[in-house]
Every structure is written in structure tokens, then in C-alpha cells.
């Protein structure tokens, strides 16, 4: 790894798990909300609000869907970075050692 830069892969992986858990919690909240209130007119007690309520909910679902997607991508990228970091460092050390006739990095 570059001088002056240190990465704790367990900590990165832990933060990735946090992103995964938050995405799942948002997905669960969205599903629960949808099941309980999909018919806006019934949820509010007025049929007139049905179309406006459904449009608002659809927009909210679209917005929260973006957050879920970004958190899932962040989760996957952080897991991958944590897993690859150690193997990249090992490969770099081996390459430097081999390039110096087996003397290692000086």
C-alpha cells in the first residue's frame, strides 16, 4: 500500500455491512408502507385523494429506490475493496521481491 496510507479492511467491511443493513431496512419500510397504504383513498378515508396520494407514493418509492440502489452498490464495492486489499498488497510485495532478486523491499 502507498506510504502514509493505511486501510483497515475489517473496518471497511464493517461499514459495508452497515450500508447493506440500511438498504434492507429501507426496502422493508417501503414494502410495509406499500402493503398498508397502497390504496390512497382508503388510507386517508377519502376517495378524492386517491390519485394524488398514489402519485406522491410512486414518487417517494422512486426516490427511496435510488437510495437503496446506491447503498447496495456502496455495500458491494466496499466488500470487494476489503477483500481485494489484502491480496493486492501480497501480490505487490511478491512482485517487488521478485524484481530485486528475492532481496525484498529495501
Coordinates of C-alpha atoms in Angstrom, one line a residue, residues 10-87:
X10 CA -12.2 -5.1 8.7
X11 CA -13.4 -1.6 9.4
X12 CA -14.2 -1.0 5.7
X13 CA -16.1 -4.3 5.6
X14 CA -18.0 -3.3 8.8
X15 CA -19.1 -0.1 7.1
X16 CA -20.1 -2.1 4.1
X17 CA -22.4 -4.2 6.3
X18 CA -23.9 -1.0 7.7
X19 CA -24.8 0.2 4.2
X20 CA -26.3 -3.3 3.4
X21 CA -28.4 -3.2 6.6
X22 CA -29.6 0.3 5.9
X23 CA -30.6 -0.6 2.4
X24 CA -32.5 -3.6 3.7
X25 CA -34.3 -1.6 6.4
X26 CA -35.4 1.0 3.8
X27 CA -36.6 -1.8 1.5
X28 CA -38.6 -3.3 4.4
X29 CA -40.1 0.0 5.4
X30 CA -41.1 0.7 1.8
X31 CA -42.7 -2.7 1.4
X32 CA -44.6 -2.4 4.7
X33 CA -45.8 1.1 3.8
X34 CA -46.9 -0.1 0.3
X35 CA -48.8 -3.1 1.7
X36 CA -50.6 -1.0 4.3
X37 CA -51.4 2.1 2.3
X38 CA -51.4 1.3 -1.4
X39 CA -55.0 2.5 -1.9
X40 CA -54.5 6.1 -1.0
X41 CA -58.3 6.9 -0.9
X42 CA -58.9 4.2 1.7
X43 CA -55.7 5.0 3.7
X44 CA -56.8 8.7 4.0
X45 CA -60.6 7.9 4.2
X46 CA -61.3 10.0 1.1
X47 CA -61.6 8.7 -2.5
X48 CA -60.8 12.2 -3.9
X49 CA -57.2 11.9 -2.6
X50 CA -56.5 8.5 -4.2
X51 CA -54.8 9.7 -7.4
X52 CA -52.7 12.4 -5.6
X53 CA -51.7 10.0 -2.9
X54 CA -50.7 7.3 -5.3
X55 CA -48.7 9.8 -7.4
X56 CA -46.9 11.0 -4.2
X57 CA -46.2 7.5 -3.1
X58 CA -44.9 6.5 -6.5
X59 CA -42.5 9.5 -6.5
X60 CA -41.4 8.6 -3.0
X61 CA -40.8 5.0 -3.9
X62 CA -38.8 6.1 -7.0
X63 CA -36.7 8.4 -4.7
X64 CA -36.1 5.9 -2.0
X65 CA -35.3 3.3 -4.7
X66 CA -32.4 5.4 -5.8
X67 CA -31.0 5.4 -2.2
X68 CA -31.5 1.7 -1.9
X69 CA -29.6 1.1 -5.2
X70 CA -26.7 3.4 -4.2
X71 CA -26.4 1.8 -0.7
X72 CA -26.4 -1.6 -2.3
X73 CA -23.7 -0.6 -4.8
X74 CA -21.7 1.0 -2.0
X75 CA -22.0 -2.1 0.1
X76 CA -20.8 -4.3 -2.8
X77 CA -17.9 -2.0 -3.6
X78 CA -16.7 -1.8 0.0
X79 CA -16.9 -5.6 0.5
X80 CA -14.9 -6.0 -2.7
X81 CA -12.3 -3.4 -1.7
X82 CA -11.9 -5.0 1.7
X83 CA -11.5 -8.5 0.2
X84 CA -9.1 -7.4 -2.6
X85 CA -6.9 -5.1 -0.5
X86 CA -5.0 -7.9 1.2
X87 CA -4.5 -9.9 -2.0

